[in-house]
Amino acid sequence: MKKEFLAISAFVIITVFSFISMADINGKWIGSLKLPGDDHFPLSYTFKIDSGKLTGTAHAPQGDVAITDGMINGDNFSFSIPVPGGSSPHTGKVYQDSIGMNLVYKGQHMHATLKRGQ
């Protein structure tokens, strides 16, 4: 009985700390993606974390797209954006005042830095 109580207590404490240590990326984030030829493509995302799952929307000039397969683990996260012909995987890391994000689009690996939007 005592071992069971200790095991349950440890599980609860670990679960609570994992949610506390999870980065808070809820809300809007904006930035731009540097393209070949020094062109920039505006990026805007609205993220929401619910029970350890990352959901939200990618905002683009062509319209809004729902984030799929979103996960967050501490300061690291990943998700996909449906694009014509497949999906674009995104991975990132949350910093104190920004997000560093890597994405793949049509076989090209790109990086963007996002800041909190309004």
MMTF fields as JSON, N, C-alpha, C and O atoms, coordinates in Angstrom:
{
  "mmtfVersion": "1.0.0",
  "mmtfProducer": "UNKNOWN",
  "numBonds": 471,
  "numAtoms": 472,
  "numGroups": 118,
  "numChains": 1,
  "numModels": 1,
  "chainsPerModel": [1],
  "groupsPerChain": [118],
  "chainIdList": ["A"],
  "bondAtomList": [4, 2, 8, 6, 12, 10, 16, 14, 20, 18, 24, 22, 28, 26, 32, 30, 36, 34, 40, 38, 44, 42, 48, 46, 52, 50, 56, 54, 60, 58, 64, 62, 68, 66, 72, 70, 76, 74, 80, 78, 84, 82, 88, 86, 92, 90, 96, 94, 100, 98, 104, 102, 108, 106, 112, 110, 116, 114, 120, 118, 124, 122, 128, 126, 132, 130, 136, 134, 140, 138, 144, 142, 148, 146, 152, 150, 156, 154, 160, 158, 164, 162, 168, 166, 172, 170, 176, 174, 180, 178, 184, 182, 188, 186, 192, 190, 196, 194, 200, 198, 204, 202, 208, 206, 212, 210, 216, 214, 220, 218, 224, 222, 228, 226, 232, 230, 236, 234, 240, 238, 244, 242, 248, 246, 252, 250, 256, 254, 260, 258, 264, 262, 268, 266, 272, 270, 276, 274, 280, 278, 284, 282, 288, 286, 292, 290, 296, 294, 300, 298, 304, 302, 308, 306, 312, 310, 316, 314, 320, 318, 324, 322, 328, 326, 332, 330, 336, 334, 340, 338, 344, 342, 348, 346, 352, 350, 356, 354, 360, 358, 364, 362, 368, 366, 372, 370, 376, 374, 380, 378, 384, 382, 388, 386, 392, 390, 396, 394, 400, 398, 404, 402, 408, 406, 412, 410, 416, 414, 420, 418, 424, 422, 428, 426, 432, 430, 436, 434, 440, 438, 444, 442, 448, 446, 452, 450, 456, 454, 460, 458, 464, 462, 468, 466],
  "bondOrderList": [1, 1, 1, 1, 1, 1, 1, 1, 1, 1, 1, 1, 1, 1, 1, 1, 1, 1, 1, 1, 1, 1, 1, 1, 1, 1, 1, 1, 1, 1, 1, 1, 1, 1, 1, 1, 1, 1, 1, 1, 1, 1, 1, 1, 1, 1, 1, 1, 1, 1, 1, 1, 1, 1, 1, 1, 1, 1, 1, 1, 1, 1, 1, 1, 1, 1, 1, 1, 1, 1, 1, 1, 1, 1, 1, 1, 1, 1, 1, 1, 1, 1, 1, 1, 1, 1, 1, 1, 1, 1, 1, 1, 1, 1, 1, 1, 1, 1, 1, 1, 1, 1, 1, 1, 1, 1, 1, 1, 1, 1, 1, 1, 1, 1, 1, 1, 1],
  "groupList": [{"groupName": "MET", "atomNameList": ["N", "CA", "C", "O"], "elementList": ["N", "C", "C", "O"], "formalChargeList": [0, 0, 0, 0], "bondAtomList": [1, 0, 2, 1, 3, 2], "bondOrderList": [1, 1, 2], "singleLetterCode": "M", "chemCompType": "L-PEPTIDE LINKING"}, {"groupName": "LYS", "atomNameList": ["N", "CA", "C", "O"], "elementList": ["N", "C", "C", "O"], "formalChargeList": [0, 0, 0, 0], "bondAtomList": [1, 0, 2, 1, 3, 2], "bondOrderList": [1, 1, 2], "singleLetterCode": "K", "chemCompType": "L-PEPTIDE LINKING"}, {"groupName": "GLU", "atomNameList": ["N", "CA", "C", "O"], "elementList": ["N", "C", "C", "O"], "formalChargeList": [0, 0, 0, 0], "bondAtomList": [1, 0, 2, 1, 3, 2], "bondOrderList": [1, 1, 2], "singleLetterCode": "E", "chemCompType": "L-PEPTIDE LINKING"}, {"groupName": "PHE", "atomNameList": ["N", "CA", "C", "O"], "elementList": ["N", "C", "C", "O"], "formalChargeList": [0, 0, 0, 0], "bondAtomList": [1, 0, 2, 1, 3, 2], "bondOrderList": [1, 1, 2], "singleLetterCode": "F", "chemCompType": "L-PEPTIDE LINKING"}, {"groupName": "LEU", "atomNameList": ["N", "CA", "C", "O"], "elementList": ["N", "C", "C", "O"], "formalChargeList": [0, 0, 0, 0], "bondAtomList": [1, 0, 2, 1, 3, 2], "bondOrderList": [1, 1, 2], "singleLetterCode": "L", "chemCompType": "L-PEPTIDE LINKING"}, {"groupName": "ALA", "atomNameList": ["N", "CA", "C", "O"], "elementList": ["N", "C", "C", "O"], "formalChargeList": [0, 0, 0, 0], "bondAtomList": [1, 0, 2, 1, 3, 2], "bondOrderList": [1, 1, 2], "singleLetterCode": "A", "chemCompType": "L-PEPTIDE LINKING"}, {"groupName": "ILE", "atomNameList": ["N", "CA", "C", "O"], "elementList": ["N", "C", "C", "O"], "formalChargeList": [0, 0, 0, 0], "bondAtomList": [1, 0, 2, 1, 3, 2], "bondOrderList": [1, 1, 2], "singleLetterCode": "I", "chemCompType": "L-PEPTIDE LINKING"}, {"groupName": "SER", "atomNameList": ["N", "CA", "C", "O"], "elementList": ["N", "C", "C", "O"], "formalChargeList": [0, 0, 0, 0], "bondAtomList": [1, 0, 2, 1, 3, 2], "bondOrderList": [1, 1, 2], "singleLetterCode": "S", "chemCompType": "L-PEPTIDE LINKING"}, {"groupName": "VAL", "atomNameList": ["N", "CA", "C", "O"], "elementList": ["N", "C", "C", "O"], "formalChargeList": [0, 0, 0, 0], "bondAtomList": [1, 0, 2, 1, 3, 2], "bondOrderList": [1, 1, 2], "singleLetterCode": "V", "chemCompType": "L-PEPTIDE LINKING"}, {"groupName": "THR", "atomNameList": ["N", "CA", "C", "O"], "elementList": ["N", "C", "C", "O"], "formalChargeList": [0, 0, 0, 0], "bondAtomList": [1, 0, 2, 1, 3, 2], "bondOrderList": [1, 1, 2], "singleLetterCode": "T", "chemCompType": "L-PEPTIDE LINKING"}, {"groupName": "ASP", "atomNameList": ["N", "CA", "C", "O"], "elementList": ["N", "C", "C", "O"], "formalChargeList": [0, 0, 0, 0], "bondAtomList": [1, 0, 2, 1, 3, 2], "bondOrderList": [1, 1, 2], "singleLetterCode": "D", "chemCompType": "L-PEPTIDE LINKING"}, {"groupName": "ASN", "atomNameList": ["N", "CA", "C", "O"], "elementList": ["N", "C", "C", "O"], "formalChargeList": [0, 0, 0, 0], "bondAtomList": [1, 0, 2, 1, 3, 2], "bondOrderList": [1, 1, 2], "singleLetterCode": "N", "chemCompType": "L-PEPTIDE LINKING"}, {"groupName": "GLY", "atomNameList": ["N", "CA", "C", "O"], "elementList": ["N", "C", "C", "O"], "formalChargeList": [0, 0, 0, 0], "bondAtomList": [1, 0, 2, 1, 3, 2], "bondOrderList": [1, 1, 2], "singleLetterCode": "G", "chemCompType": "PEPTIDE LINKING"}, {"groupName": "TRP", "atomNameList": ["N", "CA", "C", "O"], "elementList": ["N", "C", "C", "O"], "formalChargeList": [0, 0, 0, 0], "bondAtomList": [1, 0, 2, 1, 3, 2], "bondOrderList": [1, 1, 2], "singleLetterCode": "W", "chemCompType": "L-PEPTIDE LINKING"}, {"groupName": "PRO", "atomNameList": ["N", "CA", "C", "O"], "elementList": ["N", "C", "C", "O"], "formalChargeList": [0, 0, 0, 0], "bondAtomList": [1, 0, 2, 1, 3, 2], "bondOrderList": [1, 1, 2], "singleLetterCode": "P", "chemCompType": "L-PEPTIDE LINKING"}, {"groupName": "HIS", "atomNameList": ["N", "CA", "C", "O"], "elementList": ["N", "C", "C", "O"], "formalChargeList": [0, 0, 0, 0], "bondAtomList": [1, 0, 2, 1, 3, 2], "bondOrderList": [1, 1, 2], "singleLetterCode": "H", "chemCompType": "L-PEPTIDE LINKING"}, {"groupName": "TYR", "atomNameList": ["N", "CA", "C", "O"], "elementList": ["N", "C", "C", "O"], "formalChargeList": [0, 0, 0, 0], "bondAtomList": [1, 0, 2, 1, 3, 2], "bondOrderList": [1, 1, 2], "singleLetterCode": "Y", "chemCompType": "L-PEPTIDE LINKING"}, {"groupName": "GLN", "atomNameList": ["N", "CA", "C", "O"], "elementList": ["N", "C", "C", "O"], "formalChargeList": [0, 0, 0, 0], "bondAtomList": [1, 0, 2, 1, 3, 2], "bondOrderList": [1, 1, 2], "singleLetterCode": "Q", "chemCompType": "L-PEPTIDE LINKING"}, {"groupName": "ARG", "atomNameList": ["N", "CA", "C", "O"], "elementList": ["N", "C", "C", "O"], "formalChargeList": [0, 0, 0, 0], "bondAtomList": [1, 0, 2, 1, 3, 2], "bondOrderList": [1, 1, 2], "singleLetterCode": "R", "chemCompType": "L-PEPTIDE LINKING"}],
  "groupTypeList": [0, 1, 1, 2, 3, 4, 5, 6, 7, 5, 3, 8, 6, 6, 9, 8, 3, 7, 3, 6, 7, 0, 5, 10, 6, 11, 12, 1, 13, 6, 12, 7, 4, 1, 4, 14, 12, 10, 10, 15, 3, 14, 4, 7, 16, 9, 3, 1, 6, 10, 7, 12, 1, 4, 9, 12, 9, 5, 15, 5, 14, 17, 12, 10, 8, 5, 6, 9, 10, 12, 0, 6, 11, 12, 10, 11, 3, 7, 3, 7, 6, 14, 8, 14, 12, 12, 7, 7, 14, 15, 9, 12, 1, 8, 16, 17, 10, 7, 6, 12, 0, 11, 4, 8, 16, 1, 12, 17, 15, 0, 15, 5, 9, 4, 1, 18, 12, 17],
  "groupIdList": [1, 2, 3, 4, 5, 6, 7, 8, 9, 10, 11, 12, 13, 14, 15, 16, 17, 18, 19, 20, 21, 22, 23, 24, 25, 26, 27, 28, 29, 30, 31, 32, 33, 34, 35, 36, 37, 38, 39, 40, 41, 42, 43, 44, 45, 46, 47, 48, 49, 50, 51, 52, 53, 54, 55, 56, 57, 58, 59, 60, 61, 62, 63, 64, 65, 66, 67, 68, 69, 70, 71, 72, 73, 74, 75, 76, 77, 78, 79, 80, 81, 82, 83, 84, 85, 86, 87, 88, 89, 90, 91, 92, 93, 94, 95, 96, 97, 98, 99, 100, 101, 102, 103, 104, 105, 106, 107, 108, 109, 110, 111, 112, 113, 114, 115, 116, 117, 118],
  "secStructList": [7, 2, 2, 2, 2, 2, 2, 2, 2, 2, 2, 2, 2, 2, 2, 2, 2, 2, 2, 2, 1, 1, 7, 7, 7, 7, 3, 3, 3, 3, 3, 3, 3, 3, 3, 6, 6, 6, 3, 3, 3, 3, 3, 3, 3, 3, 3, 3, 3, 3, 6, 6, 3, 3, 3, 3, 3, 3, 3, 3, 6, 6, 3, 3, 3, 3, 7, 3, 3, 3, 3, 3, 3, 6, 6, 3, 3, 3, 3, 3, 3, 3, 3, 6, 6, 3, 3, 3, 3, 3, 3, 3, 3, 3, 7, 1, 1, 7, 3, 3, 3, 3, 3, 3, 3, 6, 6, 3, 3, 3, 3, 3, 3, 3, 3, 3, 7, 7],
  "xCoordList": [0.829, 0.0, 0.871, 0.597, 1.932, 2.805, 3.561, 3.735, 4.012, 4.719, 3.796, 4.212, 2.548, 1.579, 1.341, 1.28, 1.205, 1.0, 2.201, 2.026, 3.411, 4.615, 4.724, 5.124, 4.372, 4.427, 3.429, 3.756, 2.224, 1.203, 1.617, 1.452, 2.147, 2.605, 3.72, 3.714, 4.666, 5.77, 5.24, 5.683, 4.305, 3.727, 3.041, 3.221, 2.267, 1.557, 2.559, 2.376, 3.599, 4.6, 5.312, 5.506, 5.702, 6.379, 5.467, 5.909, 4.209, 3.249, 3.077, 3.081, 2.929, 2.756, 3.985, 3.85, 5.178, 6.388, 6.579, 7.117, 6.158, 6.307, 5.426, 5.828, 4.228, 3.372, 3.875, 3.747, 4.443, 4.98, 6.185, 6.345, 7.042, 8.25, 7.987, 8.886, 6.78, 6.446, 6.436, 5.86, 7.06, 7.135, 5.739, 4.877, 5.545, 4.263, 4.352, 4.846, 3.878, 3.871, 2.453, 2.219, 1.515, 0.134, 0.106, 0.771, -0.667, -0.832, -0.257, 0.083, -0.154, 0.272, 1.775, 2.338, 2.412, 3.844, 4.019, 3.372, 4.891, 5.102, 6.585, 7.427, 6.88, 8.253, 8.247, 7.217, 9.423, 9.498, 10.526, 11.462, 10.322, 11.182, 12.024, 11.492, 13.348, 14.237, 14.298, 14.636, 13.967, 13.956, 15.189, 15.827, 15.523, 16.639, 16.404, 15.271, 17.479, 17.35, 16.996, 16.561, 17.175, 16.881, 15.414, 15.089, 14.527, 13.101, 12.686, 13.317, 11.614, 11.086, 9.622, 8.868, 9.233, 7.847, 7.326, 7.895, 6.249, 5.738, 5.174, 4.48, 5.489, 4.969, 4.176, 4.55, 3.094, 2.282, 1.581, 0.952, 1.697, 1.091, 0.352, 0.768, -0.732, -1.402, -1.353, -1.912, -0.671, -0.484, -1.362, -1.68, -1.74, -2.479, -1.999, -1.918, -1.684, -1.296, -2.452, -2.971, -2.849, -3.935, -3.53, -3.418, -3.315, -2.938, -1.697, -1.643, -0.716, 0.528, 0.502, 1.495, -0.619, -0.727, -0.706, -1.361, 0.053, 0.149, -0.851, -0.825, -1.723, -2.677, -2.56, -1.795, -3.308, -3.303, -3.501, -4.009, -3.083, -3.312, -2.08, -1.435, -1.764, -0.753, -1.501, -2.427, -1.102, -1.764, -0.873, 0.315, -1.433, -0.683, -1.536, -2.756, -0.904, -1.682, -2.75, -3.778, -2.506, -3.475, -4.615, -5.606, -4.493, -5.535, -4.96, -3.764, -5.806, -5.396, -5.413, -6.255, -4.462, -4.351, -4.162, -3.365, -4.885, -4.778, -3.467, -3.037, -2.858, -1.656, -2.075, -3.1, -1.28, -1.557, -0.374, 0.745, -0.626, 0.412, 1.286, 2.486, 0.7, 1.475, 1.826, 0.992, 3.075, 3.567, 4.505, 5.181, 4.539, 5.485, 6.067, 5.358, 7.363, 8.076, 9.09, 10.158, 8.752, 9.631, 9.671, 8.636, 10.878, 11.049, 11.044, 11.142, 10.935, 10.964, 9.556, 8.738, 9.287, 7.971, 8.094, 9.122, 7.029, 6.966, 5.509, 4.602, 5.305, 3.978, 4.148, 5.255, 3.05, 3.047, 1.983, 0.993, 2.218, 1.253, 0.905, 1.803, -0.372, -0.745, -0.436, -0.809, 0.24, 0.548, 0.182, 0.064, 0.003, -0.304, 0.758, 1.952, 0.32, 1.236, 1.82, 2.721, 1.337, 1.868, 1.75, 0.72, 2.833, 2.842, 4.235, 5.22, 4.295, 5.551, 5.84, 5.178, 6.834, 7.154, 7.886, 8.754, 7.526, 8.144, 8.662, 7.982, 9.846, 10.365, 10.897, 11.328, 10.864, 11.338, 11.726, 11.522, 12.3, 12.711, 12.258, 12.4, 11.711, 11.229, 12.332, 12.912, 12.619, 13.579, 12.813, 11.59, 13.515, 12.847, 11.996, 10.887, 12.498, 11.76, 11.504, 11.078, 11.759, 11.572, 11.425, 11.576, 11.126, 11.068, 11.995, 11.913, 12.862, 13.65, 12.952, 12.671, 12.671, 11.891, 12.538, 12.941, 12.625, 13.109, 11.93, 11.076, 11.895, 10.818, 11.35, 12.381, 10.608, 10.95, 9.77, 8.631, 10.062, 9.018, 9.569, 10.565, 8.907, 9.323, 10.795, 11.532, 11.206, 12.563, 13.595, 14.747, 13.231, 14.172, 14.064, 12.967, 15.212, 15.276, 15.485, 16.419, 14.603, 14.653, 14.548, 14.102, 14.959, 14.919, 14.254, 14.416, 13.508, 12.866, 12.929, 12.976, 12.928, 12.833, 11.515, 11.223, 10.737, 9.434, 9.459, 10.135, 8.722, 8.544, 7.062, 6.215, 6.753, 5.347, 4.659, 5.176, 3.478, 2.698, 1.635, 1.546, 0.836, -0.221, -1.56, -2.578],
  "yCoordList": [-1.195, 0.0, 1.255, 2.219, 1.223, 2.379, 2.586, 3.725, 1.501, 1.605, 2.156, 2.968, 1.715, 2.196, 3.691, 4.429, 4.144, 5.561, 6.373, 7.433, 5.905, 6.612, 6.662, 7.682, 5.576, 5.544, 6.522, 7.24, 6.557, 7.481, 8.927, 9.795, 9.184, 10.536, 10.991, 12.129, 10.109, 10.452, 10.753, 11.706, 9.952, 10.168, 11.529, 12.258, 11.875, 13.155, 14.313, 15.285, 14.223, 15.287, 15.451, 16.577, 14.359, 14.428, 15.035, 15.855, 14.644, 15.188, 16.688, 17.437, 17.135, 18.558, 19.34, 20.38, 18.853, 19.558, 19.569, 20.537, 18.534, 18.531, 19.598, 20.215, 19.835, 20.882, 22.263, 23.213, 22.39, 23.672, 24.055, 25.223, 23.081, 23.38, 23.567, 23.979, 23.273, 23.43, 24.918, 25.729, 25.263, 26.655, 27.194, 26.478, 28.46, 29.087, 29.787, 30.911, 29.132, 29.755, 30.105, 30.429, 30.039, 30.419, 31.836, 32.73, 32.03, 33.358, 33.479, 32.486, 34.725, 35.008, 35.271, 35.952, 34.713, 34.882, 35.302, 34.752, 36.273, 36.763, 36.849, 36.981, 36.772, 36.887, 36.809, 36.995, 36.529, 36.363, 35.3, 35.04, 34.708, 33.645, 34.224, 34.755, 34.119, 34.628, 33.613, 32.448, 34.069, 33.227, 33.53, 34.567, 32.638, 32.936, 34.259, 34.587, 35.012, 36.301, 37.428, 38.49, 37.224, 38.234, 38.628, 39.68, 37.804, 38.045, 37.515, 36.614, 38.091, 37.654, 37.283, 37.938, 36.221, 35.773, 35.939, 35.366, 36.714, 36.931, 35.642, 34.876, 35.425, 34.274, 34.772, 35.754, 34.099, 34.428, 33.158, 32.457, 32.876, 31.684, 32.076, 32.988, 31.392, 31.485, 30.091, 29.143, 29.978, 28.691, 28.577, 29.567, 27.344, 27.054, 25.703, 24.728, 25.665, 24.41, 23.956, 24.712, 22.707, 22.135, 20.726, 19.839, 20.526, 19.217, 18.639, 17.443, 19.479, 19.017, 18.873, 18.458, 19.209, 19.117, 20.53, 21.436, 20.701, 21.985, 22.025, 21.177, 23.018, 23.234, 24.685, 25.453, 25.057, 26.448, 26.616, 25.732, 27.793, 28.179, 28.866, 29.666, 28.543, 29.281, 30.273, 29.898, 31.532, 32.577, 32.926, 33.202, 32.913, 33.226, 34.124, 34.169, 34.843, 35.684, 34.894, 35.452, 33.592, 32.771, 32.29, 31.763, 32.461, 32.035, 31.303, 31.016, 31.004, 30.326, 28.814, 28.268, 28.146, 26.693, 26.162, 26.702, 25.116, 24.516, 23.734, 23.04, 23.867, 23.105, 21.669, 21.433, 20.699, 19.29, 18.651, 19.162, 17.544, 16.735, 17.537, 17.281, 18.5, 19.357, 18.686, 18.035, 18.859, 18.328, 19.356, 20.1, 19.39, 20.238, 19.439, 18.712, 19.584, 18.881, 19.859, 20.067, 20.461, 21.477, 22.686, 23.289, 23.051, 24.192, 23.805, 24.679, 22.536, 22.055, 21.711, 21.202, 21.994, 21.688, 21.261, 21.473, 20.659, 20.285, 20.269, 20.055, 20.498, 20.414, 20.371, 20.524, 20.164, 20.169, 21.122, 21.4, 21.613, 22.456, 21.757, 21.463, 21.485, 20.898, 21.88, 23.051, 21.393, 22.186, 21.358, 20.136, 21.992, 21.209, 20.129, 20.425, 18.905, 17.798, 17.163, 16.33, 17.528, 16.9, 17.788, 18.419, 17.827, 18.673, 19.243, 18.722, 20.316, 20.988, 20.812, 21.429, 19.964, 19.778, 20.99, 21.571, 21.355, 22.464, 21.929, 21.144, 22.345, 22.056, 23.364, 24.245, 23.48, 24.733, 24.627, 23.61, 25.728, 25.856, 27.223, 28.225, 27.246, 28.482, 29.073, 28.389, 30.343, 31.092, 32.11, 32.206, 32.857, 33.789, 34.811, 35.122, 35.339, 36.382, 36.074, 36.952, 34.836, 34.493, 32.988, 32.205, 32.622, 31.217, 31.048, 31.811, 30.07, 29.681, 28.49, 27.499, 28.583, 27.532, 27.104, 27.938, 25.793, 25.212, 24.565, 23.946, 24.717, 24.104, 23.602, 24.049, 22.67, 22.109, 22.367, 22.017, 22.989, 23.254, 22.918, 23.487, 21.991, 21.524, 21.114, 21.428, 20.413, 19.901, 20.899, 20.522, 22.157, 23.17, 23.326, 23.445, 23.324, 23.534, 25.023, 25.633, 25.597, 27.029, 27.283, 26.421, 28.466, 28.86, 30.225, 31.099, 30.377, 31.671, 31.935, 31.012, 33.21, 33.626, 34.391, 35.307, 33.999, 34.614, 35.363, 34.958, 36.448, 37.244, 37.26, 37.037, 37.522, 37.616, 38.737, 39.848, 38.419, 39.416, 40.033, 39.757, 40.871, 41.541, 41.226, 41.701],
  "zCoordList": [0.0, 0.0, 0.0, -0.716, 0.823, 0.914, -0.402, -0.837, -1.039, -2.317, -3.397, -4.224, -3.386, -4.374, -4.196, -5.179, -2.953, -2.672, -3.136, -3.739, -2.872, -3.299, -4.822, -5.383, -5.483, -6.946, -7.546, -8.49, -7.011, -7.51, -7.233, -8.09, -6.051, -5.703, -6.642, -7.113, -6.909, -7.818, -9.218, -9.861, -9.685, -11.011, -11.086, -12.061, -10.079, -10.056, -10.054, -10.786, -9.251, -9.181, -10.512, -10.969, -11.141, -12.435, -13.487, -14.293, -13.489, -14.452, -14.255, -15.232, -13.029, -12.744, -13.198, -13.842, -12.87, -13.267, -14.781, -15.318, -15.474, -16.931, -17.558, -18.545, -17.011, -17.548, -17.143, -17.915, -15.95, -15.52, -16.361, -16.717, -16.687, -17.44, -18.926, -19.66, -19.385, -20.789, -21.143, -20.418, -22.233, -22.657, -22.973, -23.481, -22.662, -22.949, -24.299, -24.386, -25.342, -26.665, -27.103, -28.268, -26.171, -26.496, -27.046, -26.524, -28.1, -28.662, -30.054, -30.698, -30.509, -31.879, -31.941, -31.085, -32.977, -33.233, -34.686, -35.577, -34.925, -36.289, -36.61, -35.721, -37.885, -38.369, -39.878, -40.525, -40.429, -41.874, -42.207, -41.451, -43.341, -43.827, -44.949, -45.925, -44.808, -45.856, -46.988, -46.78, -48.176, -49.363, -50.213, -50.035, -51.127, -52.029, -52.766, -53.118, -52.995, -53.68, -52.735, -53.181, -51.426, -50.399, -50.314, -49.762, -50.851, -50.678, -49.31, -48.758, -48.777, -47.484, -47.633, -48.353, -46.942, -46.926, -45.511, -44.582, -45.314, -43.954, -43.351, -44.019, -42.079, -41.335, -40.144, -39.503, -39.856, -38.693, -38.229, -39.021, -36.948, -36.369, -35.1, -34.384, -34.83, -33.538, -32.941, -33.493, -31.795, -31.136, -29.898, -29.238, -29.607, -28.383, -27.863, -28.609, -26.582, -25.943, -25.082, -24.26, -25.281, -24.499, -24.094, -24.939, -22.819, -22.269, -22.955, -23.241, -23.213, -23.812, -25.312, -25.911, -25.936, -27.389, -27.974, -27.46, -29.05, -29.719, -30.876, -31.767, -30.844, -31.928, -32.36, -31.776, -33.371, -33.779, -35.261, -35.951, -35.742, -37.123, -37.683, -37.006, -38.929, -39.687, -40.562, -41.281, -40.502, -41.277, -42.466, -42.294, -43.649, -44.868, -45.746, -45.588, -46.673, -47.579, -48.347, -48.731, -48.572, -49.299, -48.413, -48.919, -47.105, -46.178, -44.977, -44.932, -44.013, -42.788, -42.97, -43.683, -42.309, -42.384, -40.969, -40.203, -40.623, -39.29, -39.153, -40.074, -37.996, -37.659, -37.377, -36.736, -37.859, -37.593, -36.884, -36.94, -36.225, -35.573, -34.617, -34.513, -33.923, -33.029, -31.71, -31.081, -31.311, -30.028, -29.41, -30.12, -28.083, -27.378, -26.229, -25.532, -26.045, -24.984, -24.406, -24.982, -23.265, -22.691, -23.599, -23.882, -24.065, -24.96, -26.431, -27.291, -26.737, -28.115, -28.587, -27.82, -29.853, -30.392, -31.847, -32.488, -32.351, -33.761, -34.199, -33.394, -35.487, -36.082, -37.59, -38.106, -38.286, -39.745, -40.245, -39.569, -41.452, -42.138, -43.448, -44.237, -43.699, -44.991, -46.127, -46.065, -47.15, -48.338, -49.563, -49.465, -50.703, -51.904, -52.143, -52.202, -52.275, -52.526, -51.272, -51.38, -50.084, -48.869, -47.654, -47.416, -46.884, -45.694, -45.497, -46.019, -44.739, -44.439, -42.947, -42.113, -42.601, -41.189, -40.62, -41.272, -39.41, -38.689, -37.357, -36.697, -36.966, -35.63, -35.062, -35.806, -33.763, -33.19, -31.748, -31.084, -31.28, -29.891, -29.407, -30.108, -28.198, -27.593, -26.741, -25.898, -26.963, -26.162, -25.331, -25.435, -24.521, -23.616, -24.365, -23.931, -25.483, -26.191, -27.662, -28.413, -28.08, -29.489, -29.665, -28.727, -30.893, -31.297, -32.492, -33.454, -32.437, -33.604, -34.237, -33.563, -35.531, -36.159, -37.48, -38.291, -37.672, -38.918, -39.618, -38.984, -40.939, -41.693, -43.036, -43.539, -43.577, -44.881, -45.807, -45.497, -46.957, -47.943, -49.322, -49.767, -49.98, -51.307, -51.321, -52.256, -50.273, -50.183, -49.71, -49.496, -49.539, -49.067, -47.561, -47.015, -46.892, -45.45, -45.189, -45.71, -44.373, -44.098, -42.604, -41.847, -42.189, -40.774, -40.652, -41.503, -39.575, -39.286, -37.787, -36.974, -37.448, -36.05, -35.9, -36.668, -34.907, -34.663, -33.338, -32.393, -33.285, -32.066, -31.721, -32.586, -30.468, -30.063, -30.819, -30.929, -31.339, -32.08, -31.198, -30.002, -31.82, -31.061, -31.642, -31.138]
}
